[in-house]
Each structure stands twice: as C-alpha cells, then as structure tokens.
C-alpha cells in the first residue's frame, strides 16, 4: 500500500531554512494533491499547504511569504522549504495525500509518521 | 479563515457507551467537513469526510452528521481502542483549518 516518509534535519537554527522531503512509496505521485501539515507540541493541527502533482500550489496565507513547495515526479518525492524560521515553527511536520476521486475532497487519507523539527540555537 | 470549535474538550465514557462530539464552524462549510482520530505519538487517521462518508477500513460504529455550521461525530458503542483525540477539519475554503480536538478516555 502507499506509504509516506518525511526526512530532513531535526534541528534548525533560528533565521535559517527548514527543508523537508516526503518520499512516496507503493504508489504514484500523480494525480494526487500532496499536503504538509504541522502540529506544535500539545496543540492542534495546522494546514501548511499543498503541491499538486503537476506543480501547482496553495499555501496558508500565514506562512506564504516564507514557504515554497515543489514536487519531483521522477523521484516520487515532494518538498517543503520554510525560510526565516523561529521557535514558533517548532512542530511535528506531517506529509499527507489528499482524498482524490477525480476531485480533491480536501481531506487527508494517507499520512507520514511525522518528523519533529525543533528550531533552536 | 474559518474557525473551528469542538465540544466537549474531553469526555470520559465506559466501553459500550454512545459518545457524541460536536464541531462548529464560524461560517457555513457546505458538506466539506472531515473527522480524524489521533493516538499519542502517532499521525492522525482519517475517519470520515464530506460529513458522513466513512473512510475505507473505518469501523461502522463511527458516523458523522450535520450541515451548514454544526456537525457531529458519533461513536455508537465505545471500544477500548477508541481512546484518542478527535479533530474536525473544514475543506470548504483555504486555508483548511482544524478544530482544537476532543480527547476521549475510557473509564
């Protein structure tokens, strides 16, 4: 079955860039929407944004000025870059696949296990 | 942004009890409402989308209902493995937003 795996640095210094990769195994990148969602310790979930398999994106306005998402279909991977990080960006970061049946249902049916990223000097 | 609220924030119930969790949106979300279950240290799992569509593999004791701004997740007969935090999420507009969560504990 389809599995997602996040990878990247667990510790990032303030003002630097947080870069994560999500590797999709057991299935294809197309024709799905691919999401990043984060969860600060002890808090609820925050939708970061999505990248569509052909490269289209939609970002959370609260993060948009610092955010870039991209996809590499040949590698079955998609990516998150968040610049100028602060302690407020400390969270578990999840990648996820959207429910899609010819249409994006806006819900997240397959999740990675999550990776805890801490912003600290 | 659409704000999502949930009540109660926590509930303690016995095995076999019927448990109901309410989710309210700050504006109408049509039928674009999903529910997730999250156990400690794990990623959330999708239970229900478009208000009442049960995700494949989810037990039938879970059901969703509601319309407009008010929605409900019902567990018809609580099982020990249902101990978790439950989140609602709107998929009507960007950014997608989640509720604060309801923690369900077994007495």
PDB file of C-alpha atoms in Angstrom:
ATOM      1  CA  UNK A   1       0.000   0.000   0.000  1.00  0.00           C
ATOM      2  CA  UNK A   2       1.022   3.641  -0.347  1.00  0.00           C
ATOM      3  CA  UNK A   3       3.337   4.916   2.358  1.00  0.00           C
ATOM      4  CA  UNK A   4       4.794   8.351   3.027  1.00  0.00           C
ATOM      5  CA  UNK A   5       8.047   9.105   4.810  1.00  0.00           C
ATOM      6  CA  UNK A   6       9.272  12.527   5.901  1.00  0.00           C
ATOM      7  CA  UNK A   7      13.000  13.227   6.064  1.00  0.00           C
ATOM      8  CA  UNK A   8      15.184  16.211   6.899  1.00  0.00           C
ATOM      9  CA  UNK A   9      17.045  17.913   9.728  1.00  0.00           C
ATOM     10  CA  UNK A  10      15.532  17.592  13.183  1.00  0.00           C
ATOM     11  CA  UNK A  11      17.193  20.769  14.462  1.00  0.00           C
ATOM     12  CA  UNK A  12      17.220  24.092  12.632  1.00  0.00           C
ATOM     13  CA  UNK A  13      18.726  27.354  13.866  1.00  0.00           C
ATOM     14  CA  UNK A  14      16.585  30.488  14.114  1.00  0.00           C
ATOM     15  CA  UNK A  15      16.535  32.572  10.907  1.00  0.00           C
ATOM     16  CA  UNK A  16      17.632  29.565   8.824  1.00  0.00           C
ATOM     17  CA  UNK A  17      15.614  27.458   6.370  1.00  0.00           C
ATOM     18  CA  UNK A  18      13.662  24.334   7.274  1.00  0.00           C
ATOM     19  CA  UNK A  19      13.779  21.826   4.413  1.00  0.00           C
ATOM     20  CA  UNK A  20      11.824  18.573   4.394  1.00  0.00           C
ATOM     21  CA  UNK A  21      11.332  15.816   1.849  1.00  0.00           C
ATOM     22  CA  UNK A  22       8.387  13.434   1.655  1.00  0.00           C
ATOM     23  CA  UNK A  23       9.050  10.182  -0.206  1.00  0.00           C
ATOM     24  CA  UNK A  24       6.068   8.314  -1.626  1.00  0.00           C
ATOM     25  CA  UNK A  25       6.399   4.543  -1.877  1.00  0.00           C
ATOM     26  CA  UNK A  26       3.968   1.934  -3.162  1.00  0.00           C
ATOM     27  CA  UNK A  27       2.175   4.319  -5.486  1.00  0.00           C
ATOM     28  CA  UNK A  28       2.461   7.200  -7.895  1.00  0.00           C
ATOM     29  CA  UNK A  29       2.665  10.931  -7.293  1.00  0.00           C
ATOM     30  CA  UNK A  30       0.010  11.531  -9.934  1.00  0.00           C
ATOM     31  CA  UNK A  31      -2.807  12.500  -9.985  1.00  0.00           C
ATOM     32  CA  UNK A  32      -2.937  13.494  -6.356  1.00  0.00           C
ATOM     33  CA  UNK A  33      -2.693  16.572  -4.135  1.00  0.00           C
ATOM     34  CA  UNK A  34       0.169  16.374  -1.642  1.00  0.00           C
ATOM     35  CA  UNK A  35      -0.022  18.202   1.644  1.00  0.00           C
ATOM     36  CA  UNK A  36       2.118  19.429   4.500  1.00  0.00           C
ATOM     37  CA  UNK A  37       0.506  19.746   7.933  1.00  0.00           C
ATOM     38  CA  UNK A  38       2.192  20.540  11.224  1.00  0.00           C
ATOM     39  CA  UNK A  39       1.388  20.136  14.909  1.00  0.00           C
ATOM     40  CA  UNK A  40       3.188  22.123  17.624  1.00  0.00           C
ATOM     41  CA  UNK A  41       3.728  20.119  20.821  1.00  0.00           C
ATOM     42  CA  UNK A  42       0.457  19.685  22.718  1.00  0.00           C
ATOM     43  CA  UNK A  43      -1.542  21.664  20.154  1.00  0.00           C
ATOM     44  CA  UNK A  44      -3.894  21.098  17.272  1.00  0.00           C
ATOM     45  CA  UNK A  45      -3.052  20.702  13.610  1.00  0.00           C
ATOM     46  CA  UNK A  46      -2.141  23.493  11.198  1.00  0.00           C
ATOM     47  CA  UNK A  47      -2.528  23.143   7.439  1.00  0.00           C
ATOM     48  CA  UNK A  48       0.616  24.424   5.717  1.00  0.00           C
ATOM     49  CA  UNK A  49      -0.349  23.924   2.085  1.00  0.00           C
ATOM     50  CA  UNK A  50      -0.348  21.609  -0.878  1.00  0.00           C
ATOM     51  CA  UNK A  51       1.526  20.892  -4.070  1.00  0.00           C
ATOM     52  CA  UNK A  52      -0.367  19.267  -6.921  1.00  0.00           C
ATOM     53  CA  UNK A  53       1.369  16.514  -8.896  1.00  0.00           C
ATOM     54  CA  UNK A  54       1.907  18.874 -11.838  1.00  0.00           C
ATOM     55  CA  UNK A  55       3.439  21.547  -9.580  1.00  0.00           C
ATOM     56  CA  UNK A  56       0.544  23.836  -8.740  1.00  0.00           C
ATOM     57  CA  UNK A  57       0.498  25.058  -5.143  1.00  0.00           C
ATOM     58  CA  UNK A  58      -1.728  26.600  -2.495  1.00  0.00           C
ATOM     59  CA  UNK A  59      -0.237  27.943   0.719  1.00  0.00           C
ATOM     60  CA  UNK A  60      -1.519  29.016   4.106  1.00  0.00           C
ATOM     61  CA  UNK A  61      -1.513  32.844   3.951  1.00  0.00           C
ATOM     62  CA  UNK A  62       0.049  32.984   7.415  1.00  0.00           C
ATOM     63  CA  UNK A  63       3.164  31.233   6.032  1.00  0.00           C
ATOM     64  CA  UNK A  64       3.039  32.161   2.358  1.00  0.00           C
ATOM     65  CA  UNK A  65       5.842  34.736   2.385  1.00  0.00           C
ATOM     66  CA  UNK A  66       8.286  32.132   3.763  1.00  0.00           C
ATOM     67  CA  UNK A  67       7.051  28.999   2.039  1.00  0.00           C
ATOM     68  CA  UNK A  68       7.919  27.041  -1.080  1.00  0.00           C
ATOM     69  CA  UNK A  69       6.610  23.622  -2.023  1.00  0.00           C
ATOM     70  CA  UNK A  70       7.662  21.580  -5.025  1.00  0.00           C
ATOM     71  CA  UNK A  71       7.376  18.086  -6.457  1.00  0.00           C
ATOM     72  CA  UNK A  72       9.690  15.707  -8.321  1.00  0.00           C
ATOM     73  CA  UNK A  73       7.528  13.091 -10.009  1.00  0.00           C
ATOM     74  CA  UNK A  74      10.529  11.148 -11.322  1.00  0.00           C
ATOM     75  CA  UNK A  75      11.732  10.665  -7.762  1.00  0.00           C
ATOM     76  CA  UNK A  76       8.264  10.177  -6.233  1.00  0.00           C
ATOM     77  CA  UNK A  77       9.072  12.965  -3.800  1.00  0.00           C
ATOM     78  CA  UNK A  78       7.711  16.341  -2.790  1.00  0.00           C
ATOM     79  CA  UNK A  79       9.316  19.063  -0.751  1.00  0.00           C
ATOM     80  CA  UNK A  80       8.792  21.803   1.819  1.00  0.00           C
ATOM     81  CA  UNK A  81      11.038  24.828   2.335  1.00  0.00           C
ATOM     82  CA  UNK A  82      10.248  27.298   5.106  1.00  0.00           C
ATOM     83  CA  UNK A  83      12.603  30.230   5.446  1.00  0.00           C
ATOM     84  CA  UNK A  84      13.460  32.524   8.374  1.00  0.00           C
ATOM     85  CA  UNK A  85      12.266  30.070  10.982  1.00  0.00           C
ATOM     86  CA  UNK A  86      11.616  30.958  14.619  1.00  0.00           C
ATOM     87  CA  UNK A  87      10.763  28.957  17.716  1.00  0.00           C
ATOM     88  CA  UNK A  88       7.094  29.221  16.685  1.00  0.00           C
ATOM     89  CA  UNK A  89       7.882  26.864  13.793  1.00  0.00           C
ATOM     90  CA  UNK A  90       8.839  24.058  16.185  1.00  0.00           C
ATOM     91  CA  UNK A  91       6.391  21.234  15.486  1.00  0.00           C
ATOM     92  CA  UNK A  92       5.853  17.738  14.206  1.00  0.00           C
ATOM     93  CA  UNK A  93       5.661  18.063  10.422  1.00  0.00           C
ATOM     94  CA  UNK A  94       3.493  15.601   8.534  1.00  0.00           C
ATOM     95  CA  UNK A  95       3.192  14.978   4.828  1.00  0.00           C
ATOM     96  CA  UNK A  96      -0.113  13.600   3.590  1.00  0.00           C
ATOM     97  CA  UNK A  97      -2.026  12.595   0.473  1.00  0.00           C
ATOM     98  CA  UNK A  98      -5.427  14.046  -0.255  1.00  0.00           C
ATOM     99  CA  UNK A  99      -8.593  12.081  -0.927  1.00  0.00           C
ATOM    100  CA  UNK A 100      -8.980  12.257  -4.691  1.00  0.00           C
ATOM    101  CA  UNK A 101     -11.561  10.677  -6.968  1.00  0.00           C
ATOM    102  CA  UNK A 102     -11.435  12.966  -9.963  1.00  0.00           C
ATOM    103  CA  UNK A 103     -11.815  15.796  -7.447  1.00  0.00           C
ATOM    104  CA  UNK A 104      -9.919  16.951  -4.380  1.00  0.00           C
ATOM    105  CA  UNK A 105     -12.114  16.241  -1.374  1.00  0.00           C
ATOM    106  CA  UNK A 106      -9.860  18.350   0.831  1.00  0.00           C
ATOM    107  CA  UNK A 107      -9.343  15.587   3.398  1.00  0.00           C
ATOM    108  CA  UNK A 108      -6.118  13.743   4.125  1.00  0.00           C
ATOM    109  CA  UNK A 109      -6.276   9.982   3.758  1.00  0.00           C
ATOM    110  CA  UNK A 110      -2.656   8.845   3.982  1.00  0.00           C
ATOM    111  CA  UNK A 111      -0.170  10.375   6.390  1.00  0.00           C
ATOM    112  CA  UNK A 112       3.525  10.026   7.017  1.00  0.00           C
ATOM    113  CA  UNK A 113       4.628   9.149  10.536  1.00  0.00           C
ATOM    114  CA  UNK A 114       5.697  12.757  11.112  1.00  0.00           C
ATOM    115  CA  UNK A 115       9.050  14.278  11.920  1.00  0.00           C
ATOM    116  CA  UNK A 116       9.703  16.519  14.924  1.00  0.00           C
ATOM    117  CA  UNK A 117      11.566  19.670  13.934  1.00  0.00           C
ATOM    118  CA  UNK A 118      12.954  21.918  16.647  1.00  0.00           C
ATOM    119  CA  UNK A 119      14.039  25.482  15.999  1.00  0.00           C
ATOM    120  CA  UNK A 120      16.761  26.389  18.448  1.00  0.00           C
ATOM    121  CA  UNK A 121      20.258  27.794  18.521  1.00  0.00           C
TER     122      UNK A 121
ATOM    123  CA  UNK B   1     -10.023  31.935   7.930  1.00  0.00           C
ATOM    124  CA  UNK B   2     -12.865  29.674   9.083  1.00  0.00           C
ATOM    125  CA  UNK B   3     -12.579  28.987  12.820  1.00  0.00           C
ATOM    126  CA  UNK B   4     -13.482  25.528  14.052  1.00  0.00           C
ATOM    127  CA  UNK B   5     -14.561  24.811  17.619  1.00  0.00           C
ATOM    128  CA  UNK B   6     -15.280  21.484  19.302  1.00  0.00           C
ATOM    129  CA  UNK B   7     -17.140  20.388  22.392  1.00  0.00           C
ATOM    130  CA  UNK B   8     -16.533  18.908  24.788  1.00  0.00           C
ATOM    131  CA  UNK B   9     -12.764  19.318  25.074  1.00  0.00           C
ATOM    132  CA  UNK B  10     -12.643  15.948  26.784  1.00  0.00           C
ATOM    133  CA  UNK B  11     -15.015  13.130  27.606  1.00  0.00           C
ATOM    134  CA  UNK B  12     -14.716  10.018  29.755  1.00  0.00           C
ATOM    135  CA  UNK B  13     -17.054   7.140  28.978  1.00  0.00           C
ATOM    136  CA  UNK B  14     -17.389   3.415  29.524  1.00  0.00           C
ATOM    137  CA  UNK B  15     -16.953   0.655  26.991  1.00  0.00           C
ATOM    138  CA  UNK B  16     -20.210   0.252  25.111  1.00  0.00           C
ATOM    139  CA  UNK B  17     -21.354   3.840  25.683  1.00  0.00           C
ATOM    140  CA  UNK B  18     -22.525   6.101  22.887  1.00  0.00           C
ATOM    141  CA  UNK B  19     -20.205   9.112  22.551  1.00  0.00           C
ATOM    142  CA  UNK B  20     -21.034  12.290  20.645  1.00  0.00           C
ATOM    143  CA  UNK B  21     -18.575  15.044  19.724  1.00  0.00           C
ATOM    144  CA  UNK B  22     -19.734  18.352  18.284  1.00  0.00           C
ATOM    145  CA  UNK B  23     -17.887  20.587  15.844  1.00  0.00           C
ATOM    146  CA  UNK B  24     -18.949  24.095  14.884  1.00  0.00           C
ATOM    147  CA  UNK B  25     -17.618  26.238  12.034  1.00  0.00           C
ATOM    148  CA  UNK B  26     -17.553  30.039  12.147  1.00  0.00           C
ATOM    149  CA  UNK B  27     -19.301  30.066   8.763  1.00  0.00           C
ATOM    150  CA  UNK B  28     -21.006  27.512   6.567  1.00  0.00           C
ATOM    151  CA  UNK B  29     -18.765  24.822   5.081  1.00  0.00           C
ATOM    152  CA  UNK B  30     -21.389  23.104   2.901  1.00  0.00           C
ATOM    153  CA  UNK B  31     -20.575  19.379   3.082  1.00  0.00           C
ATOM    154  CA  UNK B  32     -16.796  19.839   3.341  1.00  0.00           C
ATOM    155  CA  UNK B  33     -16.197  18.516   6.824  1.00  0.00           C
ATOM    156  CA  UNK B  34     -13.844  15.713   7.880  1.00  0.00           C
ATOM    157  CA  UNK B  35     -13.012  13.920  11.131  1.00  0.00           C
ATOM    158  CA  UNK B  36      -9.704  12.414  12.277  1.00  0.00           C
ATOM    159  CA  UNK B  37      -8.555  10.217  15.131  1.00  0.00           C
ATOM    160  CA  UNK B  38      -5.106  10.689  16.651  1.00  0.00           C
ATOM    161  CA  UNK B  39      -3.462   8.443  19.221  1.00  0.00           C
ATOM    162  CA  UNK B  40      -0.473   9.667  21.271  1.00  0.00           C
ATOM    163  CA  UNK B  41       2.744   9.837  19.283  1.00  0.00           C
ATOM    164  CA  UNK B  42       1.013   8.838  16.048  1.00  0.00           C
ATOM    165  CA  UNK B  43      -0.161  10.594  12.938  1.00  0.00           C
ATOM    166  CA  UNK B  44      -3.877  11.335  12.616  1.00  0.00           C
ATOM    167  CA  UNK B  45      -6.015   8.888  10.663  1.00  0.00           C
ATOM    168  CA  UNK B  46      -8.973   9.886   8.529  1.00  0.00           C
ATOM    169  CA  UNK B  47     -12.305   8.583   9.809  1.00  0.00           C
ATOM    170  CA  UNK B  48     -14.940  10.477   7.830  1.00  0.00           C
ATOM    171  CA  UNK B  49     -15.040  13.067   5.022  1.00  0.00           C
ATOM    172  CA  UNK B  50     -17.801  15.073   3.362  1.00  0.00           C
ATOM    173  CA  UNK B  51     -19.699  14.985   6.684  1.00  0.00           C
ATOM    174  CA  UNK B  52     -20.664  11.315   6.627  1.00  0.00           C
ATOM    175  CA  UNK B  53     -18.557   9.316   4.153  1.00  0.00           C
ATOM    176  CA  UNK B  54     -16.769   6.606   6.097  1.00  0.00           C
ATOM    177  CA  UNK B  55     -13.159   6.144   5.040  1.00  0.00           C
ATOM    178  CA  UNK B  56     -12.306   2.628   3.896  1.00  0.00           C
ATOM    179  CA  UNK B  57     -11.436   0.347   6.807  1.00  0.00           C
ATOM    180  CA  UNK B  58     -13.029   2.518   9.499  1.00  0.00           C
ATOM    181  CA  UNK B  59     -15.424   0.590  11.782  1.00  0.00           C
ATOM    182  CA  UNK B  60     -19.110   1.250  11.245  1.00  0.00           C
ATOM    183  CA  UNK B  61     -19.566   2.342  14.878  1.00  0.00           C
ATOM    184  CA  UNK B  62     -18.198   5.708  13.716  1.00  0.00           C
ATOM    185  CA  UNK B  63     -20.650   8.003  11.966  1.00  0.00           C
ATOM    186  CA  UNK B  64     -20.895  11.656  11.042  1.00  0.00           C
ATOM    187  CA  UNK B  65     -23.800  14.009  10.559  1.00  0.00           C
ATOM    188  CA  UNK B  66     -24.715  17.657  10.422  1.00  0.00           C
ATOM    189  CA  UNK B  67     -24.993  20.518   7.984  1.00  0.00           C
ATOM    190  CA  UNK B  68     -24.040  24.135   7.476  1.00  0.00           C
ATOM    191  CA  UNK B  69     -22.030  25.070  10.545  1.00  0.00           C
ATOM    192  CA  UNK B  70     -22.846  22.306  13.043  1.00  0.00           C
ATOM    193  CA  UNK B  71     -21.563  18.761  12.821  1.00  0.00           C
ATOM    194  CA  UNK B  72     -21.396  15.660  14.964  1.00  0.00           C
ATOM    195  CA  UNK B  73     -19.144  12.628  15.222  1.00  0.00           C
ATOM    196  CA  UNK B  74     -20.803   9.691  16.961  1.00  0.00           C
ATOM    197  CA  UNK B  75     -19.201   6.534  18.275  1.00  0.00           C
ATOM    198  CA  UNK B  76     -22.166   4.217  18.716  1.00  0.00           C
ATOM    199  CA  UNK B  77     -20.517   1.737  21.076  1.00  0.00           C
ATOM    200  CA  UNK B  78     -17.213   2.878  22.534  1.00  0.00           C
ATOM    201  CA  UNK B  79     -14.357   0.373  22.376  1.00  0.00           C
ATOM    202  CA  UNK B  80     -11.060   0.441  24.304  1.00  0.00           C
ATOM    203  CA  UNK B  81      -9.128   1.145  21.092  1.00  0.00           C
ATOM    204  CA  UNK B  82     -11.188   4.329  20.569  1.00  0.00           C
ATOM    205  CA  UNK B  83      -9.264   6.119  23.313  1.00  0.00           C
ATOM    206  CA  UNK B  84      -7.747   9.010  21.333  1.00  0.00           C
ATOM    207  CA  UNK B  85      -8.092  12.668  20.407  1.00  0.00           C
ATOM    208  CA  UNK B  86     -10.560  13.526  17.647  1.00  0.00           C
ATOM    209  CA  UNK B  87     -10.261  16.537  15.331  1.00  0.00           C
ATOM    210  CA  UNK B  88     -12.691  18.039  12.860  1.00  0.00           C
ATOM    211  CA  UNK B  89     -11.453  19.869   9.761  1.00  0.00           C
ATOM    212  CA  UNK B  90     -13.143  22.046   7.163  1.00  0.00           C
ATOM    213  CA  UNK B  91     -12.320  21.609   3.485  1.00  0.00           C
ATOM    214  CA  UNK B  92     -14.608  24.372   2.206  1.00  0.00           C
ATOM    215  CA  UNK B  93     -12.057  27.151   1.841  1.00  0.00           C
ATOM    216  CA  UNK B  94      -8.340  27.888   2.090  1.00  0.00           C
ATOM    217  CA  UNK B  95      -6.599  27.707   4.420  1.00  0.00           C
ATOM    218  CA  UNK B  96      -8.000  24.389   5.612  1.00  0.00           C
ATOM    219  CA  UNK B  97      -8.493  24.590   9.368  1.00  0.00           C
ATOM    220  CA  UNK B  98      -8.848  22.110  12.191  1.00  0.00           C
ATOM    221  CA  UNK B  99     -10.719  22.127  15.466  1.00  0.00           C
ATOM    222  CA  UNK B 100      -8.821  22.099  18.780  1.00  0.00           C
ATOM    223  CA  UNK B 101      -9.567  18.437  19.422  1.00  0.00           C
ATOM    224  CA  UNK B 102     -11.658  16.345  21.796  1.00  0.00           C
ATOM    225  CA  UNK B 103      -9.933  13.805  23.993  1.00  0.00           C
ATOM    226  CA  UNK B 104     -11.901  10.606  24.539  1.00  0.00           C
ATOM    227  CA  UNK B 105     -10.925   8.486  27.519  1.00  0.00           C
ATOM    228  CA  UNK B 106     -12.192   5.123  28.693  1.00  0.00           C
ATOM    229  CA  UNK B 107     -13.492   4.926  32.268  1.00  0.00           C
TER     230      UNK B 107
END
